[in-house]
Amino acid sequence: MDEADGPRGSAGSVAFAPHDHARCRRAAIEDAQAHCKTAGLRLTPVRERVLEILLESHVALGAYDVLRRLTDEGAVPQPPIAYRALDFLVAHGFAHRIEKLNAYVACTAPCERHDPVFMICRDCRAVAELPSAPIARDLEREAARIGFDIGRTVVEAEGLCPSCRVGETA
Amino acid sequence: MDEADGPRGSAGSVAFAPHDHARCRRAAIEDAQAHCKTAGLRLTPVRERVLEILLESHVALGAYDVLRRLTDEGAVPQPPIAYRALDFLVAHGFAHRIEKLNAYVACTAPCERHDPVFMICRDCRAVAELPSAPIARDLEREAARIGFDIGRTVVEAEGLCPSCRVGETA
DNA sequence: ATTAGAGATGTGATGATATAACAATCGAAA
DNA sequence: TTTCGATTGTTATATCATCACATCTCTAAT
């Protein structure tokens, strides 16, 4: 990967590689702010705070993990508070839901519009987000063969990230 | 598809195509019985019954749907009864878990060993199971690029099956 | 400024999915 | 026929997600 590519650069996964994470977070927040302004969406305090919480790492957090963080900061512990913010972030591409974990991660790519591919570490729950173009093509071809009309796709690989492979028992 | 291919033939999805479903069910049960005998696994009455319930159609059933069926037949309504049987069937490849739906379907292919691709109808919840070889290759290549070691994969496309596309509003 | 309407939030309750824990039983093999 | 691991019975609880309805808050039209 070209070192000149930033944390949200185009060369692929950032989650498993050392990177300037402060910049990564800042860029994601600024992207979200800019996109909301352009699109007339309201990045309210709780929505922005939830995005910040997700952006603290590339580890997937459950809705109740997020809620716990919010309540530690004074919010009342009502699940809809977390779910509503997460739903907003997912709906607009600022975060993704990981079906395999029932959990959420911040988006780490300028997510135009096809569902990404995720690589999920089973040890540390870190999630790398990859572009899905080749796999999407394969899926479309298979779907066409059986007359299926694809809406959304879930592509998640569970395994071990580079860090967690180190020292793993054979 | 070659009509000579049976319901568990090699040419791909059977779930969305008209087929001799009685034969389909029978073949799946017999496969399971034979495989358990060979492998020294115990296809106990409740396990076999749960497989039969899943095999009644190609529609995904939740664990509590299965449990309801069992209790209608006299079992006591304890969730572990259903989950244990489902876990057994999934562990040995006689059924699959659909992450997107938190639900289960009977396996419709002689599942040697790579995780299948599923096409899930959002209207009728029918699930077609396809071989995953090309997609698995793509995923492996992407994983190698970032040093990720893939264990299991989840590939699920949600959309509309051929039957449910008919008469769908544009 | 006033206010109507849509979107967002506060709040209590409940629904849906899944597992922990431990006792009792069964079945294959020593 | 005893033993040991796998399976089942049973109670309880954990975890994930949504409903329903009141209230508030922005924004834009008046």
Coordinates of C-alpha atoms (C1' of nucleotides) in Angstrom, one line a residue:
Chain A
M1 CA 0.0 0.0 0.0
D2 CA 1.2 3.5 -0.8
E3 CA 2.2 5.2 2.4
A4 CA 1.0 8.5 0.9
D5 CA -2.5 7.1 1.0
G6 CA -4.2 8.5 4.1
P7 CA -6.3 6.6 6.6
R8 CA -9.3 7.0 4.3
G9 CA -7.2 6.5 1.2
S10 CA -8.2 4.2 -1.7
A11 CA -5.8 1.4 -1.3
G12 CA -8.0 -0.8 0.9
S13 CA -8.2 -1.8 4.5
V14 CA -6.9 0.5 7.2
A15 CA -8.2 -1.3 10.3
F16 CA -5.4 -3.9 10.6
A17 CA -2.5 -1.6 9.5
P18 CA -0.7 0.9 11.7
H19 CA -2.0 4.4 10.9
D20 CA -2.5 7.8 12.2
H21 CA -5.8 7.0 13.9
A22 CA -6.4 10.5 15.2
R23 CA -6.4 11.7 11.7
C24 CA -8.6 8.8 10.7
R25 CA -11.2 9.8 13.3
R26 CA -11.1 13.4 12.4
A27 CA -11.5 12.8 8.7
A28 CA -14.5 10.5 9.3
I29 CA -16.2 13.1 11.5
E30 CA -15.5 15.9 9.1
D31 CA -16.7 13.8 6.2
A32 CA -19.9 13.1 8.1
Q33 CA -20.4 16.7 9.0
A34 CA -19.8 17.8 5.4
H35 CA -22.1 15.2 3.9
C36 CA -24.9 16.0 6.3
K37 CA -24.6 19.7 5.6
T38 CA -24.8 18.9 1.8
A39 CA -27.6 16.4 2.1
G40 CA -29.7 18.4 4.5
L41 CA -29.3 15.7 7.3
R42 CA -29.1 16.5 10.9
L43 CA -26.0 15.2 12.6
T44 CA -27.4 15.9 16.1
P45 CA -25.2 15.8 19.2
V46 CA -26.1 12.2 20.1
R47 CA -25.6 11.0 16.6
E48 CA -22.2 12.7 16.3
R49 CA -21.3 11.4 19.8
V50 CA -22.2 7.8 18.8
L51 CA -20.1 8.2 15.6
E52 CA -17.2 9.4 17.8
I53 CA -17.6 6.4 20.1
L54 CA -17.5 4.0 17.1
L55 CA -14.5 5.8 15.7
E56 CA -12.4 5.3 18.8
S57 CA -11.2 2.1 17.3
H58 CA -11.9 -0.2 14.5
V59 CA -13.5 -2.7 16.9
A60 CA -17.2 -3.5 16.5
L61 CA -19.4 -2.4 19.3
G62 CA -22.8 -3.7 20.3
A63 CA -25.7 -1.3 20.6
Y64 CA -25.6 -1.8 24.4
D65 CA -21.9 -1.1 24.5
V66 CA -22.6 2.2 22.8
L67 CA -25.5 2.8 25.2
R68 CA -23.3 2.1 28.2
R69 CA -20.8 4.7 27.0
L70 CA -23.6 7.2 26.6
T71 CA -25.1 6.5 30.0
D72 CA -21.6 6.8 31.6
E73 CA -21.7 10.3 30.2
G74 CA -25.1 11.1 31.8
A75 CA -27.7 9.9 29.4
V76 CA -30.6 7.7 30.6
P77 CA -30.2 4.1 29.7
Q78 CA -32.9 3.7 27.2
P79 CA -32.0 1.3 24.3
P80 CA -33.8 3.4 21.6
I81 CA -31.3 6.2 22.2
A82 CA -28.5 4.0 20.9
Y83 CA -30.5 2.2 18.3
R84 CA -31.9 5.4 16.8
A85 CA -28.4 7.0 16.4
L86 CA -27.0 3.8 15.1
D87 CA -29.8 3.4 12.6
F88 CA -29.2 6.9 11.3
L89 CA -25.5 6.3 10.9
V90 CA -26.0 3.0 9.1
A91 CA -28.8 4.4 6.9
H92 CA -26.5 7.2 5.7
G93 CA -23.3 5.1 5.3
F94 CA -21.4 6.6 8.3
A95 CA -21.4 3.2 10.0
H96 CA -22.0 -0.4 9.2
R97 CA -23.8 -3.2 10.9
I98 CA -21.9 -6.4 11.3
E99 CA -24.5 -9.2 11.1
K100 CA -22.2 -11.9 12.3
L101 CA -21.6 -10.0 15.6
N102 CA -24.9 -8.0 16.0
A103 CA -22.6 -5.0 16.2
Y104 CA -21.6 -1.8 14.6
V105 CA -18.4 -0.2 13.2
A106 CA -17.7 3.2 11.8
C107 CA -17.3 3.3 8.1
T108 CA -13.6 3.7 7.0
A109 CA -14.1 4.4 3.4
P110 CA -15.9 7.0 1.4
C111 CA -18.8 4.6 0.9
E112 CA -20.4 5.5 -2.3
R113 CA -22.8 2.7 -2.9
H114 CA -22.3 -1.0 -2.8
D115 CA -22.2 -3.0 0.3
P116 CA -18.7 -3.5 1.5
V117 CA -16.9 -6.7 2.4
F118 CA -15.8 -7.1 6.0
M119 CA -13.0 -9.1 7.6
I120 CA -13.7 -9.6 11.3
C121 CA -11.1 -10.7 13.8
R122 CA -12.5 -13.3 16.1
D123 CA -10.1 -12.4 18.8
C124 CA -10.1 -8.6 19.0
R125 CA -13.3 -7.9 17.0
A126 CA -11.5 -5.4 14.8
V127 CA -13.2 -5.1 11.4
A128 CA -11.5 -4.2 8.1
E129 CA -13.7 -2.9 5.4
L130 CA -12.9 -3.7 1.8
P131 CA -14.4 -2.7 -1.5
S132 CA -16.7 -5.3 -2.8
A133 CA -16.7 -4.8 -6.6
P134 CA -15.3 -8.3 -7.7
I135 CA -17.5 -10.2 -5.2
A136 CA -20.6 -8.1 -6.1
R137 CA -20.0 -9.1 -9.8
D138 CA -19.8 -12.8 -8.9
L139 CA -23.0 -12.5 -6.8
E140 CA -24.8 -10.7 -9.6
R141 CA -23.8 -13.4 -12.1
E142 CA -25.0 -16.2 -9.8
A143 CA -28.2 -14.4 -9.1
A144 CA -29.0 -13.8 -12.7
R145 CA -28.6 -17.6 -13.3
I146 CA -31.5 -18.3 -10.9
G147 CA -33.6 -15.3 -11.6
F148 CA -32.9 -13.7 -8.3
D149 CA -33.0 -9.9 -7.9
I150 CA -30.4 -8.8 -5.4
G151 CA -31.1 -5.9 -3.1
R152 CA -28.5 -5.8 -0.4
T153 CA -25.6 -8.1 0.3
V154 CA -23.8 -9.3 3.5
V155 CA -20.3 -10.4 3.0
E156 CA -18.4 -11.1 6.2
A157 CA -15.3 -13.2 6.7
E158 CA -14.4 -14.2 10.2
G159 CA -10.9 -15.1 11.1
L160 CA -7.7 -13.7 12.6
C161 CA -6.2 -10.3 11.9
P162 CA -2.5 -9.9 11.4
S163 CA -1.9 -8.8 15.0
C164 CA -3.8 -11.6 16.5
R165 CA -2.2 -14.3 14.3
V166 CA 1.1 -13.5 16.0
G167 CA 1.7 -16.0 18.8
E168 CA -1.5 -17.9 18.0
T169 CA -1.1 -21.6 18.7
A170 CA -0.8 -23.6 15.5
Chain B
M1 CA -30.5 -26.9 -15.5
D2 CA -30.5 -30.5 -16.6
E3 CA -33.8 -32.1 -15.5
A4 CA -32.0 -35.3 -14.8
D5 CA -30.3 -33.5 -11.9
G6 CA -32.2 -34.4 -8.8
P7 CA -33.2 -32.0 -6.0
R8 CA -29.8 -32.4 -4.6
G9 CA -28.1 -32.5 -7.9
S10 CA -25.0 -30.5 -8.8
A11 CA -26.4 -27.8 -11.0
G12 CA -27.1 -25.2 -8.4
S13 CA -30.1 -23.7 -6.6
V14 CA -33.2 -25.8 -6.1
A15 CA -35.1 -23.6 -3.7
F16 CA -36.5 -21.2 -6.2
A17 CA -37.2 -23.8 -9.0
P18 CA -40.1 -26.2 -9.1
H19 CA -39.0 -29.6 -8.0
D20 CA -40.1 -32.9 -6.5
H21 CA -39.9 -31.7 -2.9
A22 CA -41.0 -34.9 -1.4
R23 CA -37.9 -36.5 -2.9
C24 CA -35.8 -33.5 -1.9
R25 CA -36.8 -34.0 1.8
R26 CA -36.4 -37.7 1.7
A27 CA -32.9 -37.5 0.1
A28 CA -31.8 -35.0 2.7
I29 CA -33.0 -37.1 5.6
E30 CA -31.4 -40.2 4.2
D31 CA -28.1 -38.3 3.6
A32 CA -28.1 -37.2 7.2
Q33 CA -28.9 -40.7 8.5
A34 CA -26.2 -42.2 6.3
H35 CA -23.6 -39.5 7.2
C36 CA -24.3 -39.8 10.9
K37 CA -24.0 -43.6 10.8
T38 CA -20.7 -43.3 9.0
A39 CA -19.3 -40.6 11.2
G40 CA -20.5 -42.0 14.5
L41 CA -22.9 -39.2 15.2
R42 CA -26.2 -39.6 16.9
L43 CA -29.2 -38.3 14.9
T44 CA -31.5 -38.5 17.9
P45 CA -35.3 -38.2 17.5
V46 CA -35.4 -34.5 18.3
R47 CA -32.5 -33.8 16.0
E48 CA -34.1 -35.7 13.2
R49 CA -37.5 -34.1 13.9
V50 CA -36.0 -30.6 13.7
L51 CA -34.3 -31.5 10.4
E52 CA -37.7 -32.7 9.1
I53 CA -39.3 -29.5 10.2
L54 CA -36.7 -27.4 8.4
L55 CA -37.0 -29.6 5.3
E56 CA -40.7 -28.9 5.0
S57 CA -39.8 -26.0 2.8
H58 CA -36.9 -23.9 1.7
V59 CA -38.0 -21.1 4.0
A60 CA -35.8 -20.0 6.9
L61 CA -37.3 -20.7 10.3
G62 CA -36.3 -19.0 13.6
A63 CA -35.3 -21.1 16.5
Y64 CA -38.6 -20.2 18.2
D65 CA -40.5 -21.2 15.1
V66 CA -39.0 -24.6 15.4
L67 CA -39.6 -24.7 19.1
R68 CA -43.3 -23.8 18.6
R69 CA -43.6 -26.7 16.2
L70 CA -42.0 -29.1 18.7
T71 CA -44.2 -27.9 21.5
D72 CA -47.3 -28.3 19.3
E73 CA -46.2 -31.9 19.2
G74 CA -46.0 -32.2 23.0
A75 CA -42.5 -31.1 23.9
V76 CA -42.1 -28.6 26.7
P77 CA -41.3 -25.1 25.5
Q78 CA -37.7 -24.7 26.5
P79 CA -35.5 -22.9 24.1
P80 CA -32.4 -25.1 24.7
I81 CA -34.3 -28.0 23.1
A82 CA -34.5 -26.2 19.8
Y83 CA -31.1 -24.5 20.0
R84 CA -29.3 -27.7 20.8
A85 CA -30.8 -29.6 17.9
L86 CA -30.1 -26.7 15.5
D87 CA -26.6 -26.3 16.8
F88 CA -26.0 -30.0 16.0
L89 CA -27.5 -29.8 12.6
V90 CA -25.5 -26.7 11.7
A91 CA -22.3 -28.1 13.2
H92 CA -22.5 -31.1 11.0
G93 CA -23.6 -29.4 7.8
F94 CA -27.2 -30.6 7.8
A95 CA -28.5 -27.1 8.2
H96 CA -27.2 -23.6 7.9
R97 CA -27.7 -20.5 10.0
I98 CA -28.8 -17.4 8.1
E99 CA -27.2 -14.5 9.9
K100 CA -29.2 -11.8 8.2
L101 CA -32.5 -13.4 9.5
N102 CA -31.3 -15.0 12.7
A103 CA -32.8 -18.1 11.2
Y104 CA -32.1 -21.6 10.0
V105 CA -32.6 -23.6 6.7
A106 CA -31.9 -27.2 5.8
C107 CA -28.9 -27.8 3.7
T108 CA -29.8 -28.5 0.1
A109 CA -26.5 -29.5 -1.2
P110 CA -24.0 -32.2 -0.3
C111 CA -22.0 -29.7 1.7
E112 CA -18.5 -30.9 1.6
R113 CA -16.6 -28.0 3.0
H114 CA -16.8 -24.4 2.1
D115 CA -19.4 -22.0 3.4
P116 CA -22.2 -21.6 0.9
V117 CA -23.6 -18.5 -0.6
F118 CA -27.2 -17.8 0.2
M119 CA -29.9 -15.8 -1.7
I120 CA -32.6 -14.8 0.6
C121 CA -36.1 -13.7 -0.6
R122 CA -37.2 -10.7 1.5
D123 CA -40.9 -11.5 0.8
C124 CA -41.2 -15.2 1.4
R125 CA -37.9 -15.9 3.3
A126 CA -37.1 -18.8 0.9
V127 CA -33.4 -19.4 0.8
A128 CA -31.4 -20.7 -2.2
E129 CA -28.0 -22.2 -1.4
L130 CA -25.3 -21.8 -4.0
P131 CA -21.7 -23.1 -4.3
S132 CA -19.2 -20.5 -3.2
A133 CA -16.1 -21.3 -5.0
P134 CA -15.5 -18.2 -7.1
I135 CA -16.5 -15.9 -4.2
A136 CA -14.3 -17.8 -1.8
R137 CA -11.4 -17.3 -4.1
D138 CA -12.0 -13.6 -4.3
L139 CA -12.2 -13.4 -0.5
E140 CA -9.1 -15.3 0.0
R141 CA -7.2 -13.1 -2.4
E142 CA -8.4 -10.0 -0.6
A143 CA -7.6 -11.5 2.8
A144 CA -4.1 -12.4 1.7
R145 CA -3.4 -8.8 0.7
I146 CA -4.1 -7.5 4.2
G147 CA -2.6 -10.5 6.1
F148 CA -6.0 -11.8 7.3
D149 CA -6.5 -15.5 7.9
I150 CA -10.1 -16.4 7.0
G151 CA -11.9 -19.0 9.1
R152 CA -15.5 -19.0 8.1
T153 CA -17.4 -16.7 5.8
V154 CA -20.9 -15.4 5.6
V155 CA -22.2 -14.5 2.2
E156 CA -25.9 -13.6 2.0
A157 CA -27.7 -11.6 -0.7
E158 CA -31.1 -10.4 0.2
G159 CA -33.6 -9.6 -2.6
L160 CA -36.5 -11.1 -4.5
C161 CA -36.9 -14.6 -5.7
P162 CA -38.3 -15.3 -9.1
S163 CA -41.8 -16.1 -7.7
C164 CA -42.0 -13.0 -5.6
R165 CA -40.7 -10.7 -8.5
V166 CA -43.9 -11.5 -10.4
G167 CA -46.4 -8.8 -9.8
E168 CA -44.0 -6.8 -7.7
T169 CA -44.6 -3.0 -8.1
A170 CA -41.9 -1.5 -10.3
Chain C
dA1 C1' -43.1 37.0 15.7
dT2 C1' -46.4 33.0 15.2
dT3 C1' -47.4 28.7 14.2
dA4 C1' -47.9 24.3 11.7
dG5 C1' -45.6 20.2 10.4
dA6 C1' -41.8 17.0 10.2
dG7 C1' -38.3 15.1 12.4
dA8 C1' -36.0 14.0 16.7
dT9 C1' -36.0 12.7 21.5
dG10 C1' -37.7 11.1 26.3
dT11 C1' -39.5 7.2 28.5
dG12 C1' -41.7 2.9 30.0
dA13 C1' -42.8 -1.4 28.5
dT14 C1' -42.2 -5.5 25.9
dG15 C1' -40.8 -8.6 22.2
dA16 C1' -37.3 -11.7 20.1
dT17 C1' -33.2 -14.2 20.2
dA18 C1' -29.8 -16.9 22.8
dT19 C1' -27.1 -19.0 26.6
dA20 C1' -25.8 -20.4 31.6
dA21 C1' -26.0 -23.7 34.9
dC22 C1' -26.7 -27.9 36.9
dA23 C1' -29.2 -32.2 37.6
dA24 C1' -30.9 -36.4 35.5
dT25 C1' -30.6 -39.9 31.9
dC26 C1' -28.9 -42.6 28.2
dG27 C1' -25.7 -45.5 25.5
dA28 C1' -21.4 -47.2 24.0
dA29 C1' -17.5 -49.4 25.3
dA30 C1' -14.2 -51.1 28.8
Chain D
dT1 C1' -22.1 -54.0 34.9
dT2 C1' -19.7 -50.2 35.6
dT3 C1' -18.0 -46.1 33.9
dC4 C1' -17.7 -42.0 31.3
dG5 C1' -19.0 -38.9 27.8
dA6 C1' -22.9 -37.2 25.3
dT7 C1' -27.6 -35.9 25.5
dT8 C1' -31.7 -34.2 27.6
dG9 C1' -34.7 -31.8 31.3
dT10 C1' -35.4 -27.6 33.6
dT11 C1' -35.1 -23.1 35.7
dA12 C1' -33.3 -18.9 35.1
dT13 C1' -31.3 -15.2 32.9
dA14 C1' -28.6 -12.7 29.4
dT15 C1' -28.5 -10.2 25.2
dC16 C1' -30.4 -7.8 21.2
dA17 C1' -34.2 -5.0 19.3
dT18 C1' -38.7 -2.6 18.8
dC19 C1' -43.3 -0.5 20.1
dA20 C1' -46.0 3.1 21.6
dC21 C1' -46.9 7.5 22.7
dA22 C1' -45.9 11.9 24.8
dT23 C1' -42.9 15.9 24.2
dC24 C1' -39.7 18.8 22.2
dT25 C1' -37.2 21.3 18.5
dC26 C1' -36.0 22.9 14.4
dT27 C1' -37.5 25.0 9.9
dA28 C1' -40.2 27.4 6.9
dA29 C1' -44.5 29.6 5.5
dT30 C1' -47.4 33.0 7.1

